[in-house]
Every structure is written in C-alpha cells, then in structure tokens.
Amino acid sequence: MGIDNGSIEYFMTKLGEAKTHFERALDCKHTEFDDLYPYMIEHPQFFWYKRYVAWSELLTIVKLCTELTIEWEQHFSAAQVEYIQKRVMSSKVLDFWYETNDSKEHVS
C-alpha cells in the first residue's frame, strides 16, 4: 500500500500548520486555541497549556508522517528535529526552538 502525492501534500500542509501553531504559541501570539477557550487568558497557566496543546499537535502529525514514511525532517532545523524526536517539551525546546533566544525571525 503506497501513499499518493495528494496525501503527501495534505500531510505537509498539516505539518506546516502544526509547526506554525506551535511557534505562535511559543511567541504568545493568537491561535485558534484562544478562540476555543477565551476565559483561559485570565489564568497564568494558560500559556503553558496552550504550548502543550500545540506541541502535542505537532508530535501527532510527525508521528503520522513517520508511520506513513513521509519525510518531515527537512521542514525543521537539525536541533528542532532532535527536540521532536525526544518528544519532551522541555525548557530547552521553549528557549532554543529558534536556535537563539534573541531571534527576531519568529512567526508573524
């Protein structure tokens, strides 16, 4: 059972969306999660939970890509691939996802 180009394109789109969602959560920018749970903005744990949800989404898409033997690594830096493969969202992931913690090239 092979996977067709349309399916690969679909997963690459979903991977890009999940990466953007995670990066927007890292940067404390608006995501669809804010629309689903607007009351949570008032709670300090909100940003941690929002990042956790986005990280879980990214890991799920990567897991599906891996199971379907779809190459996903080229969409990430070497360090980001390593973080994803370890699967744990640590402070290192939060601090160094963009390679340096003073990068101006975060998601817009």
PDB file of N, CA and C in Angstrom, residues 32-103:
ATOM      1  N   GLU A  32      -5.908  29.554  17.290  1.00  0.00           N
ATOM      2  CA  GLU A  32      -7.321  29.141  17.374  1.00  0.00           C
ATOM      3  C   GLU A  32      -7.673  28.639  18.771  1.00  0.00           C
ATOM      4  N   PHE A  33      -6.681  28.209  19.531  1.00  0.00           N
ATOM      5  CA  PHE A  33      -6.908  27.773  20.911  1.00  0.00           C
ATOM      6  C   PHE A  33      -7.489  28.917  21.744  1.00  0.00           C
ATOM      7  N   ASP A  34      -7.037  30.151  21.481  1.00  0.00           N
ATOM      8  CA  ASP A  34      -7.560  31.319  22.198  1.00  0.00           C
ATOM      9  C   ASP A  34      -9.053  31.497  21.953  1.00  0.00           C
ATOM     10  N   ASP A  35      -9.473  31.192  20.736  1.00  0.00           N
ATOM     11  CA  ASP A  35     -10.894  31.320  20.393  1.00  0.00           C
ATOM     12  C   ASP A  35     -11.737  30.243  21.077  1.00  0.00           C
ATOM     13  N   LEU A  36     -11.148  29.067  21.245  1.00  0.00           N
ATOM     14  CA  LEU A  36     -11.875  27.964  21.875  1.00  0.00           C
ATOM     15  C   LEU A  36     -12.028  28.163  23.380  1.00  0.00           C
ATOM     16  N   TYR A  37     -11.007  28.747  24.000  1.00  0.00           N
ATOM     17  CA  TYR A  37     -11.003  28.904  25.459  1.00  0.00           C
ATOM     18  C   TYR A  37     -10.628  30.329  25.850  1.00  0.00           C
ATOM     19  N   PRO A  38     -11.432  31.314  25.463  1.00  0.00           N
ATOM     20  CA  PRO A  38     -11.059  32.712  25.731  1.00  0.00           C
ATOM     21  C   PRO A  38     -10.939  33.041  27.223  1.00  0.00           C
ATOM     22  N   TYR A  39     -11.666  32.331  28.073  1.00  0.00           N
ATOM     23  CA  TYR A  39     -11.606  32.586  29.509  1.00  0.00           C
ATOM     24  C   TYR A  39     -10.257  32.219  30.106  1.00  0.00           C
ATOM     25  N   MET A  40      -9.497  31.366  29.443  1.00  0.00           N
ATOM     26  CA  MET A  40      -8.221  30.912  29.994  1.00  0.00           C
ATOM     27  C   MET A  40      -7.140  31.984  29.965  1.00  0.00           C
ATOM     28  N   ILE A  41      -7.311  33.005  29.142  1.00  0.00           N
ATOM     29  CA  ILE A  41      -6.316  34.075  29.061  1.00  0.00           C
ATOM     30  C   ILE A  41      -6.105  34.709  30.430  1.00  0.00           C
ATOM     31  N   GLU A  42      -7.122  34.655  31.268  1.00  0.00           N
ATOM     32  CA  GLU A  42      -7.046  35.250  32.599  1.00  0.00           C
ATOM     33  C   GLU A  42      -6.237  34.413  33.591  1.00  0.00           C
ATOM     34  N   HIS A  43      -5.872  33.212  33.225  1.00  0.00           N
ATOM     35  CA  HIS A  43      -5.184  32.309  34.149  1.00  0.00           C
ATOM     36  C   HIS A  43      -3.701  32.166  33.780  1.00  0.00           C
ATOM     37  N   PRO A  44      -2.808  32.215  34.759  1.00  0.00           N
ATOM     38  CA  PRO A  44      -1.363  32.168  34.497  1.00  0.00           C
ATOM     39  C   PRO A  44      -0.895  30.885  33.803  1.00  0.00           C
ATOM     40  N   GLN A  45      -1.554  29.775  34.076  1.00  0.00           N
ATOM     41  CA  GLN A  45      -1.138  28.505  33.473  1.00  0.00           C
ATOM     42  C   GLN A  45      -1.565  28.391  32.010  1.00  0.00           C
ATOM     43  N   PHE A  46      -2.314  29.347  31.523  1.00  0.00           N
ATOM     44  CA  PHE A  46      -2.842  29.301  30.167  1.00  0.00           C
ATOM     45  C   PHE A  46      -1.747  29.128  29.119  1.00  0.00           C
ATOM     46  N   PHE A  47      -0.688  29.933  29.199  1.00  0.00           N
ATOM     47  CA  PHE A  47       0.329  29.883  28.152  1.00  0.00           C
ATOM     48  C   PHE A  47       1.067  28.551  28.149  1.00  0.00           C
ATOM     49  N   TRP A  48       1.278  27.976  29.314  1.00  0.00           N
ATOM     50  CA  TRP A  48       1.910  26.666  29.372  1.00  0.00           C
ATOM     51  C   TRP A  48       1.008  25.613  28.708  1.00  0.00           C
ATOM     52  N   TYR A  49      -0.270  25.657  29.049  1.00  0.00           N
ATOM     53  CA  TYR A  49      -1.205  24.688  28.491  1.00  0.00           C
ATOM     54  C   TYR A  49      -1.351  24.870  26.980  1.00  0.00           C
ATOM     55  N   LYS A  50      -1.423  26.105  26.539  1.00  0.00           N
ATOM     56  CA  LYS A  50      -1.535  26.415  25.111  1.00  0.00           C
ATOM     57  C   LYS A  50      -0.327  25.857  24.346  1.00  0.00           C
ATOM     58  N   ARG A  51       0.850  26.005  24.910  1.00  0.00           N
ATOM     59  CA  ARG A  51       2.065  25.465  24.278  1.00  0.00           C
ATOM     60  C   ARG A  51       2.037  23.943  24.269  1.00  0.00           C
ATOM     61  N   TYR A  52       1.581  23.354  25.347  1.00  0.00           N
ATOM     62  CA  TYR A  52       1.493  21.898  25.436  1.00  0.00           C
ATOM     63  C   TYR A  52       0.552  21.346  24.359  1.00  0.00           C
ATOM     64  N   VAL A  53      -0.590  21.979  24.173  1.00  0.00           N
ATOM     65  CA  VAL A  53      -1.553  21.544  23.166  1.00  0.00           C
ATOM     66  C   VAL A  53      -0.935  21.635  21.769  1.00  0.00           C
ATOM     67  N   ALA A  54      -0.266  22.748  21.478  1.00  0.00           N
ATOM     68  CA  ALA A  54       0.360  22.929  20.165  1.00  0.00           C
ATOM     69  C   ALA A  54       1.491  21.921  19.950  1.00  0.00           C
ATOM     70  N   TRP A  55       2.285  21.654  20.983  1.00  0.00           N
ATOM     71  CA  TRP A  55       3.371  20.674  20.897  1.00  0.00           C
ATOM     72  C   TRP A  55       2.799  19.278  20.635  1.00  0.00           C
ATOM     73  N   SER A  56       1.736  18.926  21.328  1.00  0.00           N
ATOM     74  CA  SER A  56       1.093  17.625  21.126  1.00  0.00           C
ATOM     75  C   SER A  56       0.585  17.476  19.698  1.00  0.00           C
ATOM     76  N   GLU A  57       0.002  18.542  19.167  1.00  0.00           N
ATOM     77  CA  GLU A  57      -0.484  18.520  17.786  1.00  0.00           C
ATOM     78  C   GLU A  57       0.678  18.283  16.817  1.00  0.00           C
ATOM     79  N   LEU A  58       1.783  18.994  17.028  1.00  0.00           N
ATOM     80  CA  LEU A  58       2.952  18.827  16.165  1.00  0.00           C
ATOM     81  C   LEU A  58       3.488  17.396  16.235  1.00  0.00           C
ATOM     82  N   LEU A  59       3.602  16.857  17.438  1.00  0.00           N
ATOM     83  CA  LEU A  59       4.096  15.482  17.597  1.00  0.00           C
ATOM     84  C   LEU A  59       3.177  14.462  16.934  1.00  0.00           C
ATOM     85  N   THR A  60       1.881  14.700  16.994  1.00  0.00           N
ATOM     86  CA  THR A  60       0.921  13.784  16.379  1.00  0.00           C
ATOM     87  C   THR A  60       1.090  13.758  14.863  1.00  0.00           C
ATOM     88  N   ILE A  61       1.217  14.918  14.252  1.00  0.00           N
ATOM     89  CA  ILE A  61       1.396  14.988  12.796  1.00  0.00           C
ATOM     90  C   ILE A  61       2.728  14.337  12.400  1.00  0.00           C
ATOM     91  N   VAL A  62       3.778  14.599  13.162  1.00  0.00           N
ATOM     92  CA  VAL A  62       5.082  13.979  12.870  1.00  0.00           C
ATOM     93  C   VAL A  62       4.989  12.464  13.002  1.00  0.00           C
ATOM     94  N   LYS A  63       4.297  11.990  14.020  1.00  0.00           N
ATOM     95  CA  LYS A  63       4.137  10.541  14.207  1.00  0.00           C
ATOM     96  C   LYS A  63       3.432   9.914  13.001  1.00  0.00           C
ATOM     97  N   LEU A  64       2.368  10.551  12.527  1.00  0.00           N
ATOM     98  CA  LEU A  64       1.659  10.042  11.348  1.00  0.00           C
ATOM     99  C   LEU A  64       2.561  10.052  10.114  1.00  0.00           C
ATOM    100  N   CYS A  65       3.304  11.129   9.936  1.00  0.00           N
ATOM    101  CA  CYS A  65       4.230  11.197   8.799  1.00  0.00           C
ATOM    102  C   CYS A  65       5.249  10.063   8.874  1.00  0.00           C
ATOM    103  N   THR A  66       5.790   9.833  10.059  1.00  0.00           N
ATOM    104  CA  THR A  66       6.784   8.775  10.248  1.00  0.00           C
ATOM    105  C   THR A  66       6.185   7.408   9.932  1.00  0.00           C
ATOM    106  N   GLU A  67       4.989   7.152  10.438  1.00  0.00           N
ATOM    107  CA  GLU A  67       4.336   5.863  10.189  1.00  0.00           C
ATOM    108  C   GLU A  67       4.041   5.637   8.709  1.00  0.00           C
ATOM    109  N   LEU A  68       3.791   6.737   7.984  1.00  0.00           N
ATOM    110  CA  LEU A  68       3.495   6.635   6.552  1.00  0.00           C
ATOM    111  C   LEU A  68       4.747   6.815   5.690  1.00  0.00           C
ATOM    112  N   THR A  69       5.902   6.842   6.339  1.00  0.00           N
ATOM    113  CA  THR A  69       7.200   7.063   5.697  1.00  0.00           C
ATOM    114  C   THR A  69       7.216   8.313   4.817  1.00  0.00           C
ATOM    115  N   ILE A  70       6.642   9.387   5.339  1.00  0.00           N
ATOM    116  CA  ILE A  70       6.679  10.695   4.685  1.00  0.00           C
ATOM    117  C   ILE A  70       7.797  11.500   5.349  1.00  0.00           C
ATOM    118  N   GLU A  71       8.709  12.007   4.533  1.00  0.00           N
ATOM    119  CA  GLU A  71       9.824  12.797   5.048  1.00  0.00           C
ATOM    120  C   GLU A  71       9.306  14.110   5.626  1.00  0.00           C
ATOM    121  N   TRP A  72       9.587  14.362   6.879  1.00  0.00           N
ATOM    122  CA  TRP A  72       9.150  15.590   7.540  1.00  0.00           C
ATOM    123  C   TRP A  72      10.322  16.435   8.033  1.00  0.00           C
ATOM    124  N   GLU A  73      11.484  15.819   8.182  1.00  0.00           N
ATOM    125  CA  GLU A  73      12.630  16.472   8.816  1.00  0.00           C
ATOM    126  C   GLU A  73      13.110  17.726   8.094  1.00  0.00           C
ATOM    127  N   GLN A  74      12.971  17.776   6.768  1.00  0.00           N
ATOM    128  CA  GLN A  74      13.506  18.905   6.001  1.00  0.00           C
ATOM    129  C   GLN A  74      12.793  20.214   6.311  1.00  0.00           C
ATOM    130  N   HIS A  75      11.688  20.172   7.012  1.00  0.00           N
ATOM    131  CA  HIS A  75      10.938  21.376   7.366  1.00  0.00           C
ATOM    132  C   HIS A  75      11.391  21.984   8.695  1.00  0.00           C
ATOM    133  N   PHE A  76      12.407  21.390   9.297  1.00  0.00           N
ATOM    134  CA  PHE A  76      12.887  21.810  10.610  1.00  0.00           C
ATOM    135  C   PHE A  76      14.404  21.885  10.620  1.00  0.00           C
ATOM    136  N   SER A  77      14.945  22.652  11.542  1.00  0.00           N
ATOM    137  CA  SER A  77      16.400  22.675  11.725  1.00  0.00           C
ATOM    138  C   SER A  77      16.829  21.356  12.372  1.00  0.00           C
ATOM    139  N   ALA A  78      18.116  21.098  12.359  1.00  0.00           N
ATOM    140  CA  ALA A  78      18.636  19.865  12.975  1.00  0.00           C
ATOM    141  C   ALA A  78      18.286  19.814  14.466  1.00  0.00           C
ATOM    142  N   ALA A  79      18.409  20.953  15.144  1.00  0.00           N
ATOM    143  CA  ALA A  79      18.082  20.994  16.577  1.00  0.00           C
ATOM    144  C   ALA A  79      16.602  20.724  16.797  1.00  0.00           C
ATOM    145  N   GLN A  80      15.747  21.304  15.966  1.00  0.00           N
ATOM    146  CA  GLN A  80      14.309  21.091  16.100  1.00  0.00           C
ATOM    147  C   GLN A  80      13.932  19.633  15.864  1.00  0.00           C
ATOM    148  N   VAL A  81      14.567  18.995  14.892  1.00  0.00           N
ATOM    149  CA  VAL A  81      14.330  17.564  14.638  1.00  0.00           C
ATOM    150  C   VAL A  81      14.688  16.761  15.887  1.00  0.00           C
ATOM    151  N   GLU A  82      15.799  17.108  16.506  1.00  0.00           N
ATOM    152  CA  GLU A  82      16.220  16.405  17.718  1.00  0.00           C
ATOM    153  C   GLU A  82      15.197  16.595  18.844  1.00  0.00           C
ATOM    154  N   TYR A  83      14.703  17.816  19.028  1.00  0.00           N
ATOM    155  CA  TYR A  83      13.690  18.067  20.058  1.00  0.00           C
ATOM    156  C   TYR A  83      12.441  17.227  19.794  1.00  0.00           C
ATOM    157  N   ILE A  84      12.008  17.218  18.549  1.00  0.00           N
ATOM    158  CA  ILE A  84      10.795  16.473  18.184  1.00  0.00           C
ATOM    159  C   ILE A  84      10.999  14.979  18.420  1.00  0.00           C
ATOM    160  N   GLN A  85      12.149  14.473  18.042  1.00  0.00           N
ATOM    161  CA  GLN A  85      12.415  13.044  18.221  1.00  0.00           C
ATOM    162  C   GLN A  85      12.473  12.648  19.696  1.00  0.00           C
ATOM    163  N   LYS A  86      12.900  13.573  20.555  1.00  0.00           N
ATOM    164  CA  LYS A  86      12.912  13.300  22.000  1.00  0.00           C
ATOM    165  C   LYS A  86      11.510  13.371  22.592  1.00  0.00           C
ATOM    166  N   ARG A  87      10.611  14.093  21.907  1.00  0.00           N
ATOM    167  CA  ARG A  87       9.191  14.182  22.223  1.00  0.00           C
ATOM    168  C   ARG A  87       8.854  14.942  23.501  1.00  0.00           C
ATOM    169  N   VAL A  88       9.815  15.360  24.281  1.00  0.00           N
ATOM    170  CA  VAL A  88       9.547  16.039  25.538  1.00  0.00           C
ATOM    171  C   VAL A  88       9.693  17.546  25.340  1.00  0.00           C
ATOM    172  N   MET A  89       8.651  18.283  25.689  1.00  0.00           N
ATOM    173  CA  MET A  89       8.732  19.734  25.583  1.00  0.00           C
ATOM    174  C   MET A  89       9.386  20.261  26.855  1.00  0.00           C
ATOM    175  N   SER A  90      10.685  20.410  26.778  1.00  0.00           N
ATOM    176  CA  SER A  90      11.458  20.872  27.924  1.00  0.00           C
ATOM    177  C   SER A  90      11.691  22.380  27.830  1.00  0.00           C
ATOM    178  N   SER A  91      12.323  22.918  28.855  1.00  0.00           N
ATOM    179  CA  SER A  91      12.662  24.347  28.812  1.00  0.00           C
ATOM    180  C   SER A  91      13.648  24.623  27.680  1.00  0.00           C
ATOM    181  N   LYS A  92      14.466  23.632  27.334  1.00  0.00           N
ATOM    182  CA  LYS A  92      15.408  23.796  26.222  1.00  0.00           C
ATOM    183  C   LYS A  92      14.650  24.009  24.906  1.00  0.00           C
ATOM    184  N   VAL A  93      13.587  23.266  24.696  1.00  0.00           N
ATOM    185  CA  VAL A  93      12.762  23.438  23.495  1.00  0.00           C
ATOM    186  C   VAL A  93      12.176  24.844  23.484  1.00  0.00           C
ATOM    187  N   LEU A  94      11.623  25.261  24.614  1.00  0.00           N
ATOM    188  CA  LEU A  94      10.995  26.575  24.696  1.00  0.00           C
ATOM    189  C   LEU A  94      12.015  27.698  24.487  1.00  0.00           C
ATOM    190  N   ASP A  95      13.210  27.537  25.042  1.00  0.00           N
ATOM    191  CA  ASP A  95      14.214  28.593  24.967  1.00  0.00           C
ATOM    192  C   ASP A  95      14.980  28.623  23.649  1.00  0.00           C
ATOM    193  N   PHE A  96      15.171  27.468  23.021  1.00  0.00           N
ATOM    194  CA  PHE A  96      16.071  27.410  21.873  1.00  0.00           C
ATOM    195  C   PHE A  96      15.436  26.868  20.594  1.00  0.00           C
ATOM    196  N   TRP A  97      14.118  26.852  20.508  1.00  0.00           N
ATOM    197  CA  TRP A  97      13.447  26.377  19.296  1.00  0.00           C
ATOM    198  C   TRP A  97      13.943  27.134  18.070  1.00  0.00           C
ATOM    199  N   TYR A  98      14.166  28.435  18.222  1.00  0.00           N
ATOM    200  CA  TYR A  98      14.607  29.277  17.107  1.00  0.00           C
ATOM    201  C   TYR A  98      16.127  29.343  16.993  1.00  0.00           C
ATOM    202  N   GLU A  99      16.843  28.433  17.624  1.00  0.00           N
ATOM    203  CA  GLU A  99      18.299  28.351  17.635  1.00  0.00           C
ATOM    204  C   GLU A  99      18.918  29.330  18.632  1.00  0.00           C
ATOM    205  N   THR A 100      18.433  30.566  18.659  1.00  0.00           N
ATOM    206  CA  THR A 100      18.891  31.535  19.654  1.00  0.00           C
ATOM    207  C   THR A 100      17.657  32.143  20.280  1.00  0.00           C
ATOM    208  N   ASN A 101      17.758  32.483  21.536  1.00  0.00           N
ATOM    209  CA  ASN A 101      16.584  33.022  22.200  1.00  0.00           C
ATOM    210  C   ASN A 101      16.403  34.518  21.970  1.00  0.00           C
ATOM    211  N   ASP A 102      17.257  35.131  21.139  1.00  0.00           N
ATOM    212  CA  ASP A 102      17.081  36.552  20.825  1.00  0.00           C
ATOM    213  C   ASP A 102      16.739  36.761  19.360  1.00  0.00           C
ATOM    214  N   SER A 103      16.300  35.713  18.679  1.00  0.00           N
ATOM    215  CA  SER A 103      15.965  35.796  17.255  1.00  0.00           C
ATOM    216  C   SER A 103      14.777  36.714  17.006  1.00  0.00           C
TER     217      SER A 103
END
